[in-house]
Tab-separated table of C-alpha atoms in Angstrom:
chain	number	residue	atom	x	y	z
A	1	UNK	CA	-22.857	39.017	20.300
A	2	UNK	CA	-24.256	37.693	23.740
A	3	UNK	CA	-27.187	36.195	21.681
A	4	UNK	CA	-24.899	34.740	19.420
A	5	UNK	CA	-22.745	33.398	22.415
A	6	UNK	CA	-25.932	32.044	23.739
A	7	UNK	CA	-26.663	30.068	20.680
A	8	UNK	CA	-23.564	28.751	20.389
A	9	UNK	CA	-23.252	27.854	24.344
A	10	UNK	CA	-26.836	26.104	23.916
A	11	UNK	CA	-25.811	23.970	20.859
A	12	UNK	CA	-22.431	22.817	22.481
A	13	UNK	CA	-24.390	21.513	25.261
A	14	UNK	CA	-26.362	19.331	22.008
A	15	UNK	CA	-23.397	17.999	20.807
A	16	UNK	CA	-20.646	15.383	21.671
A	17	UNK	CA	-17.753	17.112	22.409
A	18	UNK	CA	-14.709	15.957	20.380
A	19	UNK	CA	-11.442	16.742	21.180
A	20	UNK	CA	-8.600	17.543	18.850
A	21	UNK	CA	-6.981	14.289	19.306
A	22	UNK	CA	-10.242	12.508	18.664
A	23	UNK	CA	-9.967	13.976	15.195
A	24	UNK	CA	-6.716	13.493	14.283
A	25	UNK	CA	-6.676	9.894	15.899
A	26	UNK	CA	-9.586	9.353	13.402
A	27	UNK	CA	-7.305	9.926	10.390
A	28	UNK	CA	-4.375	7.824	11.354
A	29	UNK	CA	-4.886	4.725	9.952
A	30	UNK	CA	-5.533	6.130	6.659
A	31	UNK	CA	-2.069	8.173	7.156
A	32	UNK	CA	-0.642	4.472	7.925
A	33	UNK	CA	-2.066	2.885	4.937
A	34	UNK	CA	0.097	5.915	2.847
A	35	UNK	CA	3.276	5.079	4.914
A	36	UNK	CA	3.025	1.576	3.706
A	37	UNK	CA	2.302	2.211	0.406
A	38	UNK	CA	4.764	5.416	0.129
A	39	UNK	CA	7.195	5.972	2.999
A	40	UNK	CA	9.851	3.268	1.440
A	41	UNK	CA	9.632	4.948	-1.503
A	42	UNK	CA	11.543	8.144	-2.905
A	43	UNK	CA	9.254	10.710	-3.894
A	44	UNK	CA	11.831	12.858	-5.788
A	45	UNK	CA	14.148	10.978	-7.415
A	46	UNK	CA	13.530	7.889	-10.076
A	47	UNK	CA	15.111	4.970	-8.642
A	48	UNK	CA	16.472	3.756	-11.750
A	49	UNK	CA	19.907	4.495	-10.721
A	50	UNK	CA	19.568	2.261	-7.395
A	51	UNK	CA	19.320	-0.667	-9.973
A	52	UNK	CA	16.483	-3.992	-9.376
A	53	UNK	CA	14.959	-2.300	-5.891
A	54	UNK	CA	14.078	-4.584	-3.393
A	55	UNK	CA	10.998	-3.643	-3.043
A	56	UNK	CA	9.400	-0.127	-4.000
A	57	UNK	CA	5.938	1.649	-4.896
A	58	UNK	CA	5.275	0.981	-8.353
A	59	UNK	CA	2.500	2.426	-10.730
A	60	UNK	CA	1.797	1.328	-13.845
A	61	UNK	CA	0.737	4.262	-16.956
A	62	UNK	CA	-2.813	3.260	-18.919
A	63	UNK	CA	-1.876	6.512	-20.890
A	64	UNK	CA	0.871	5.460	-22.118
A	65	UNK	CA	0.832	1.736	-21.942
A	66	UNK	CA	-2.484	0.490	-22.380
A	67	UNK	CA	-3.769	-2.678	-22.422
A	68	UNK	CA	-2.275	-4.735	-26.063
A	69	UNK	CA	1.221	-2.774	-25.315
A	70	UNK	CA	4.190	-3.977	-23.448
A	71	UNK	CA	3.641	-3.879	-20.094
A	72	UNK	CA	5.685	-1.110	-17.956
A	73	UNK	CA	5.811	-0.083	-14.267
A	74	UNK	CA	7.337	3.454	-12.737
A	75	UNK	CA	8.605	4.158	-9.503
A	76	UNK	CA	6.736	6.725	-7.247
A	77	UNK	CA	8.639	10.096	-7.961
A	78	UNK	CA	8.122	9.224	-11.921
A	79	UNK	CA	4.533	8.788	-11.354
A	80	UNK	CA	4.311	12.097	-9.726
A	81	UNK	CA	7.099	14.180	-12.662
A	82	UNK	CA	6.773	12.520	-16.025
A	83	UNK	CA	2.828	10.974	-15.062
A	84	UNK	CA	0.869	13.705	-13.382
A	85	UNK	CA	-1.868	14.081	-15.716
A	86	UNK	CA	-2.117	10.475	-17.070
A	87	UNK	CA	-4.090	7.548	-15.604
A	88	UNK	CA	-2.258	4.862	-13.535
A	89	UNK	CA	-2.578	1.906	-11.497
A	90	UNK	CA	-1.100	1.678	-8.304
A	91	UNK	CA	0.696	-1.645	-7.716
A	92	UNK	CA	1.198	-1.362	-4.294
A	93	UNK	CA	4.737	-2.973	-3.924
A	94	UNK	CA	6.600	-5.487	-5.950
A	95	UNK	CA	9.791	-6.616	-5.234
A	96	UNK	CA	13.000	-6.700	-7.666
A	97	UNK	CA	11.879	-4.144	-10.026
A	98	UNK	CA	13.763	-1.322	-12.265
A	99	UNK	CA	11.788	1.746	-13.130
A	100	UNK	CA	10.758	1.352	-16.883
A	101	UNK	CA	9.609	5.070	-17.251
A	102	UNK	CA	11.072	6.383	-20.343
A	103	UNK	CA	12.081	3.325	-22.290
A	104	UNK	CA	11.538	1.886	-24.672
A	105	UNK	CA	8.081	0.732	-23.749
A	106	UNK	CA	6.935	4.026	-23.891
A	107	UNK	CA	6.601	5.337	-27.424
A	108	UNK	CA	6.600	9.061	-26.489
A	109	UNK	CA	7.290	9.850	-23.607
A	110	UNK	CA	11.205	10.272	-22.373
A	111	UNK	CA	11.584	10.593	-18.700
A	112	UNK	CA	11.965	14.068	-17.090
A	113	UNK	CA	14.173	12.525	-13.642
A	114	UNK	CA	16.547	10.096	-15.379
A	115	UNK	CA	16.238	10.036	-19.249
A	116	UNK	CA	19.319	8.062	-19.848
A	117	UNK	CA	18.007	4.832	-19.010
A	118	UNK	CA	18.844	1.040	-21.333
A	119	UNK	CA	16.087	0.013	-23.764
A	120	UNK	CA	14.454	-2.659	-21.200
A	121	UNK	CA	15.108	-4.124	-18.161
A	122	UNK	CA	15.366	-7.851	-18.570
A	123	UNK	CA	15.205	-8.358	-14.972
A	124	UNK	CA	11.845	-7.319	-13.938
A	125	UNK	CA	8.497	-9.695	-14.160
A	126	UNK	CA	5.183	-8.293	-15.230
A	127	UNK	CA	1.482	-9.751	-14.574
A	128	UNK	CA	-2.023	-8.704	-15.494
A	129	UNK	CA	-1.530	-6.155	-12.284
A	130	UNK	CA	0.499	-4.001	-14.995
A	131	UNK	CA	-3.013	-3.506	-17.237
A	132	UNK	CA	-5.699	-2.544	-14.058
A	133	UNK	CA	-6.320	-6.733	-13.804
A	134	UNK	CA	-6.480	-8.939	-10.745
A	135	UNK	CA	-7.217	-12.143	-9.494
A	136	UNK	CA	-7.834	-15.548	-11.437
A	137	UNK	CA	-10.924	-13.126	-12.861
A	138	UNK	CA	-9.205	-10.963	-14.252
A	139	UNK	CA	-10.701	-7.914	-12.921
A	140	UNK	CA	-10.441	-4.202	-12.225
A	141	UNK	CA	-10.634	-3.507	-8.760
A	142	UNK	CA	-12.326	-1.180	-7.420
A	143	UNK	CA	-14.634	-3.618	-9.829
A	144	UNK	CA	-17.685	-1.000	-10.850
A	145	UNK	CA	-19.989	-4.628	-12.020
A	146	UNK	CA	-18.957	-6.032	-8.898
A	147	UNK	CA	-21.556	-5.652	-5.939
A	148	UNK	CA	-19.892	-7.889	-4.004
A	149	UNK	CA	-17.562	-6.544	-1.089
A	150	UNK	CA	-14.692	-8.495	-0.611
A	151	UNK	CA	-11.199	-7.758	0.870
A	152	UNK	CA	-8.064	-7.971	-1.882
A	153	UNK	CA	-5.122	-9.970	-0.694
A	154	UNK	CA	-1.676	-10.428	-2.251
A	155	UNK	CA	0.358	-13.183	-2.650
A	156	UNK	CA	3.699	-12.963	-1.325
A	157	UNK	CA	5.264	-15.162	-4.216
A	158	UNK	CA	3.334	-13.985	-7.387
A	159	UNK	CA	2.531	-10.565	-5.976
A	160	UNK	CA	-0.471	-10.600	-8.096
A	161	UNK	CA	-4.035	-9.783	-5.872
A	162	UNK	CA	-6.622	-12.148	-5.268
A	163	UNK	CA	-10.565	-11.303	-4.095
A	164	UNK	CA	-10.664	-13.652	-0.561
A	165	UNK	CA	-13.580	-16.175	-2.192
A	166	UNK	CA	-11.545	-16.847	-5.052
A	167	UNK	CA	-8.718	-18.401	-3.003
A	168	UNK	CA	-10.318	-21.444	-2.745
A	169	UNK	CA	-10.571	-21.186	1.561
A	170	UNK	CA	-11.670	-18.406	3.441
A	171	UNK	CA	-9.050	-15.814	4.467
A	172	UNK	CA	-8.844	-15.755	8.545
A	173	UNK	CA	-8.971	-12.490	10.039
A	174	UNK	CA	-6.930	-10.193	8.565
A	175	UNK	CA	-4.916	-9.966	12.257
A	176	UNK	CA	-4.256	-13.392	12.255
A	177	UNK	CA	-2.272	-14.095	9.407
A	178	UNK	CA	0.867	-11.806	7.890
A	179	UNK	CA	1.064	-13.540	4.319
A	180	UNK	CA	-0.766	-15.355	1.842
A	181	UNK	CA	0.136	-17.884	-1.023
A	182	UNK	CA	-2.312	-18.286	-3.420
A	183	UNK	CA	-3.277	-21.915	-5.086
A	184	UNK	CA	-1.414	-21.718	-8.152
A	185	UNK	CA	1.963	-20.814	-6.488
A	186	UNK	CA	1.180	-23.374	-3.695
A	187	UNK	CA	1.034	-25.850	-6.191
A	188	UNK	CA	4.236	-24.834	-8.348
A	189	UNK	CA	5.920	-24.451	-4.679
A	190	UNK	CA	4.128	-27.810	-3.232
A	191	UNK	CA	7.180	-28.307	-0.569
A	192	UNK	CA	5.067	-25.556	1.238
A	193	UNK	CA	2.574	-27.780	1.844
A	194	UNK	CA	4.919	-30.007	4.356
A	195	UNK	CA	5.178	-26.712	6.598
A	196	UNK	CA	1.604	-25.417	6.313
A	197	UNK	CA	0.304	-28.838	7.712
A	198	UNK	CA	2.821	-28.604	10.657
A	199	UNK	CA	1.989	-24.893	10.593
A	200	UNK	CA	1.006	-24.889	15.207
A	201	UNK	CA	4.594	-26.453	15.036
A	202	UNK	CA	5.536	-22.884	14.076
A	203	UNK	CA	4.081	-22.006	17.614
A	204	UNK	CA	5.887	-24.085	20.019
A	205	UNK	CA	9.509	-23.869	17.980
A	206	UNK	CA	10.000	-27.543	17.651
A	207	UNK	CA	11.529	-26.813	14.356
A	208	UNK	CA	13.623	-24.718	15.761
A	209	UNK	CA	15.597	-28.143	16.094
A	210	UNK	CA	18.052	-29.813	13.784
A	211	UNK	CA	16.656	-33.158	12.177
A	212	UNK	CA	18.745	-36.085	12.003
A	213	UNK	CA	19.319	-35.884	8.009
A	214	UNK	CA	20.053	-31.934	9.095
A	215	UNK	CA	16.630	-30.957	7.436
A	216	UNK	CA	13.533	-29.894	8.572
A	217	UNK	CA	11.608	-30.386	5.234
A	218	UNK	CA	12.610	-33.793	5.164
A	219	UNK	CA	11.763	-34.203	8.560
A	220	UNK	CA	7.880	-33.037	7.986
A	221	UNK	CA	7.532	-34.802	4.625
A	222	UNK	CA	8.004	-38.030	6.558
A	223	UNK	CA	4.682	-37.372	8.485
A	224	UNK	CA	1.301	-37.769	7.148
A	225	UNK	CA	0.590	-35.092	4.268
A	226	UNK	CA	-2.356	-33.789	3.040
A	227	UNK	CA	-2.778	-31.602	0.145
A	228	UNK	CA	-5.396	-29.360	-0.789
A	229	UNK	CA	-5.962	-27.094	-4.288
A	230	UNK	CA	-6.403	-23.933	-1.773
A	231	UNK	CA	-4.303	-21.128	-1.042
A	232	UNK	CA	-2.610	-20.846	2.009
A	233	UNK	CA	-1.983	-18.086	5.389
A	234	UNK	CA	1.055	-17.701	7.009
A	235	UNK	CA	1.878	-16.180	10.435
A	236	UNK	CA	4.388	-13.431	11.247
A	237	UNK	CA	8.289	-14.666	11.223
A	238	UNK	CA	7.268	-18.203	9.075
A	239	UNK	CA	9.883	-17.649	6.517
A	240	UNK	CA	12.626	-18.369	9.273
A	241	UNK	CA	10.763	-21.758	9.946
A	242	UNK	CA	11.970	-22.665	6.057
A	243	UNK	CA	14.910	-25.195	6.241
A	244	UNK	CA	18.402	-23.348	4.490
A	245	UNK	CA	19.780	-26.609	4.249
A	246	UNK	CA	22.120	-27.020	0.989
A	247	UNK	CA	19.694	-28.757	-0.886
A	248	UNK	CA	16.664	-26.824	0.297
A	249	UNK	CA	18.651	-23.695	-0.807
A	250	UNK	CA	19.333	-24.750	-4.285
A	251	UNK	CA	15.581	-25.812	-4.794
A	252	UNK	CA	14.559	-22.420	-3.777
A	253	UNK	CA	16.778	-21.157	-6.460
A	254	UNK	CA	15.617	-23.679	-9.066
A	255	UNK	CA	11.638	-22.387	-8.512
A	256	UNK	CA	13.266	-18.401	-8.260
A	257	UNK	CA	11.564	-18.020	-4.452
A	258	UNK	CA	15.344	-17.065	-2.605
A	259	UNK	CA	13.516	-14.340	-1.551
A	260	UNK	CA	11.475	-16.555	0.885
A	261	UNK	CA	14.685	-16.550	2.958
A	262	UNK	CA	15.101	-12.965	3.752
A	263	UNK	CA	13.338	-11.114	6.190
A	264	UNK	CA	13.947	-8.028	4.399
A	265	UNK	CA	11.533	-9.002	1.509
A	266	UNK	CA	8.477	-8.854	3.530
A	267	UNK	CA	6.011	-5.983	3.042
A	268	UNK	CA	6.009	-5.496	6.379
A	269	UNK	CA	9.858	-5.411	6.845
A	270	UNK	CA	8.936	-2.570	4.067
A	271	UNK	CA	6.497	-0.785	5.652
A	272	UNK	CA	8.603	-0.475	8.817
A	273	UNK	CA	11.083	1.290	7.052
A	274	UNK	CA	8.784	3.999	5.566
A	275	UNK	CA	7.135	4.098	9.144
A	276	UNK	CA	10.862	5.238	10.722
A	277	UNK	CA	11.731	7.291	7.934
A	278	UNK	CA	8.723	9.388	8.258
A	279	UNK	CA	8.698	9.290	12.168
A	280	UNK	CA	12.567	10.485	11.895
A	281	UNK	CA	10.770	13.648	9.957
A	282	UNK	CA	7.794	14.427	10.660
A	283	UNK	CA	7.183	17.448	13.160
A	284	UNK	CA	3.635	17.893	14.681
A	285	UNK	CA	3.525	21.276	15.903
A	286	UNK	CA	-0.241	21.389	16.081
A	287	UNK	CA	-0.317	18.519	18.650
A	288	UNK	CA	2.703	20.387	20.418
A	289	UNK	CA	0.595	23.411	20.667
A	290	UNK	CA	-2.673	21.990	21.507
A	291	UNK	CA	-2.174	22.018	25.204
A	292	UNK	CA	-1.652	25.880	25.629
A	293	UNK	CA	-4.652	26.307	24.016
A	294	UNK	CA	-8.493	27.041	25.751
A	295	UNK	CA	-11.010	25.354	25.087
A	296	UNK	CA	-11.929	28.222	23.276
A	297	UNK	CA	-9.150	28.264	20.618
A	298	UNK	CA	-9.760	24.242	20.093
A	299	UNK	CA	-12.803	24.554	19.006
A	300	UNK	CA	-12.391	27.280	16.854
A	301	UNK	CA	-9.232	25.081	15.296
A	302	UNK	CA	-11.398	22.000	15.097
A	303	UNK	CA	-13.927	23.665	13.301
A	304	UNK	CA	-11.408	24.580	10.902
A	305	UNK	CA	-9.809	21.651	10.832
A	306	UNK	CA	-13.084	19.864	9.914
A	307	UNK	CA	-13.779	22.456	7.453
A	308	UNK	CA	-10.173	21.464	5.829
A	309	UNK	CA	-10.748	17.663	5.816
A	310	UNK	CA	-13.887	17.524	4.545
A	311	UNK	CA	-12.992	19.999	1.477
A	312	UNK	CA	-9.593	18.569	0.786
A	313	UNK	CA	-11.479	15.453	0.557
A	314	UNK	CA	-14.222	16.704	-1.724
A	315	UNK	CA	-11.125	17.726	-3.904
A	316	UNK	CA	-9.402	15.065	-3.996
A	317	UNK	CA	-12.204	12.700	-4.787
A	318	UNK	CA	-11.825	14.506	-7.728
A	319	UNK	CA	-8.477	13.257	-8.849
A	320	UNK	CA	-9.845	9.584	-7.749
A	321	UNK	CA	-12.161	9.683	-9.970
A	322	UNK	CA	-10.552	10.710	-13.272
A	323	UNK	CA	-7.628	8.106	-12.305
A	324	UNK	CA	-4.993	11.163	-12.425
A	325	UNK	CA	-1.953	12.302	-9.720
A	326	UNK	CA	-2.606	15.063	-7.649
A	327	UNK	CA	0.394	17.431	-8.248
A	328	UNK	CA	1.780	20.029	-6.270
A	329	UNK	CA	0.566	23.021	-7.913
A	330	UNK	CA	-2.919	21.103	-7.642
A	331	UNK	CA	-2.328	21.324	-3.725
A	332	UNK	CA	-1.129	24.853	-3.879
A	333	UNK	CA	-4.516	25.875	-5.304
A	334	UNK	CA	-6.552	24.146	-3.363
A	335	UNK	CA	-5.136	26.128	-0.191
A	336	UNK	CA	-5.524	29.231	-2.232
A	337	UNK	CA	-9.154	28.800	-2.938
A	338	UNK	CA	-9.293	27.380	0.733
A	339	UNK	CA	-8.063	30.261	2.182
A	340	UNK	CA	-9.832	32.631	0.277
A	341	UNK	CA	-13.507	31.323	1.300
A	342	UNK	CA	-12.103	31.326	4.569
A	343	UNK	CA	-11.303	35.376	4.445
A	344	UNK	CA	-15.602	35.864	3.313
A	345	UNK	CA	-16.364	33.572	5.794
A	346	UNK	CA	-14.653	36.126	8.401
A	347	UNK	CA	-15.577	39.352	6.563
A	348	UNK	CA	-19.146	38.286	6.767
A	349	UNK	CA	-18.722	37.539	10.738
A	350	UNK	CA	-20.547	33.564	9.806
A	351	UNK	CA	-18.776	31.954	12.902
A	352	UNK	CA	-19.585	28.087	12.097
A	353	UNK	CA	-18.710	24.477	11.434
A	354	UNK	CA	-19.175	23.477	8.172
């Protein structure tokens, strides 16, 4: 054993040492990606019953609304009961929406949460998102015929996704802006063009004050307009730049973009819930235990821990690839098997990362 110690002394000396909180730090903005996506979202219960949702994580079910059907989204805890096995696209968020799981879009299927659900819901709006398609190209994404990388952005009025060159100007960096329009909504909402040339008004809060006519868009469609057949980026908090005037109140009725006015609509207003939910109940009693530990036992547990990570992702590459949802008992054997190679790994005294 005092070779072996040796050995492993020797080789530590080789390689960068990585703490625990390296590690886990290196995960975490893949765990906030999920709490965007997720977190808002009930994982349990259909939210049929909570009515036209604000905003929610929706999926849509090739298996049992393919392409030439009606078009159908679920909620998240559907996708998981009454779509486990099938193939889905995720939607990210959409706002307004009922979950359709179960009706009468779906020819056999009847939904194990909340069967009792009306025929349709009249109230919810459906693109090419609903069939895998994206974009004014009407593409898959991830896009196997497409070699081209290129970030996907979504349009906070159509909330369909648009590749950045196809928007007709090239997206800043992604920390710069907090919401796109795209070109055909900027053109069926043109008044947005009056505050996205005055847009570095936005920075010094001159329209924080009251016009004479008592409204701003009247105020900037006085000055010198130019418009252009691109889409456009918006900075954080420009929705409460957007006059609420009578008039401009009823025209945001009249083109169905009200929700331009709340500050609850946003995605990130969304996120931020899921973020607080999940910080409200999450315990992390590894990182509470980490600092009775030797160095000893941290390496042993980051060993393991990389061990875990890198099979858990092997596994669920798996699922990724045939398009289906991981359930629980999929997870439950996973840890089974996991455990089990980690008992011959012990009975065979092989003391190493993998």
């Amino acid at each position: 054993m005092a070779g072996a110690e040796g050995a492993a002394g020797r080789q530590s000396e080789l390689e960068p040492v990585v703490s625990l909180v390296d590690v886990l730090e290196e995960d975490e903005e893949l765990e906030n990606e999920a709490c965007a996506v997720l977190g808002g979202s009930d994982s349990e219960k259909c939210s049929y019953s909570q009515g036209s949702v604000k905003r929610q994580a929706l999926y849509a079910c090739s298996t049992c609304t393919p392409e030439g059907e009606e078009p159908a989204g679920i909620c998240l805890a559907c996708s998981y009961e009454c779509h486990g096995s099938h193939k889905l696209f995720e939607l990210y968020t959409k706002r307004n929406f009922r979950c359709d799981c179960g009706n009468s879009k779906f020819k056999n299927l009847e939904c194990k949460l909340l069967p009792d659900k009306a025929k349709v819901n009249s109230g919810n709006k459906y693109n090419d998102n609903f069939f895998g398609l994206y974009c004014i190209c009407k593409r898959p994404y991830p896009d196997p015929e497409d070699e081209i990388p290129d970030e996907m952005i979504q349009c906070v009025v159509c909330e369909d996704w648009f590749h950045g060159r196809h928007l007709g100007a090239i997206p800043p960096e992604s920390g710069d802006f907090q919401e796109m329009v795209c070109q055909a909504c900027m053109k069926r909402c043109s008044f947005l063009w009056a505050y996205a040339a005055q847009l570095a008004v936005f920075k010094n809060e001159s329209l924080n004050a009251e016009s004479k006519s008592g409204c701003k868009l009247q105020e900037l469609k006085a000055k010198q307009l130019i418009k252009k057949d691109t889409a456009t980026y918006w900075p954080l908090n420009w929705r409460s730049k957007l006059c609420t005037c009578q008039d401009c109140m009823k025209m945001y009725g009249d083109l169905d973009v009200l929700f331009l006015t709340d500050e609850y609509d946003t995605v990130l207003a969304y996120e931020n819930k899921g973020k607080i939910a999940q910080a409200t109940d999450r315990s992390d009693p590894l990182m509470d235990t980490l600092s009775s530990m030797n160095r000893v036992q941290q390496v042993e547990l980051i060993c393991e821990y990389n061990d875990l990570k890198t099979e858990l992702k092997d596994y669920l590459k798996r699922f990724a690839d045939e398009g289906t949802v991981v359930k629980r008992e999929d997870i439950q054997q996973f840890f089974e098997e996991f455990q089990s190679k980690k008992r011959r790994r012990v009975d065979g005294m092989q003391y190493y990362c993998s």
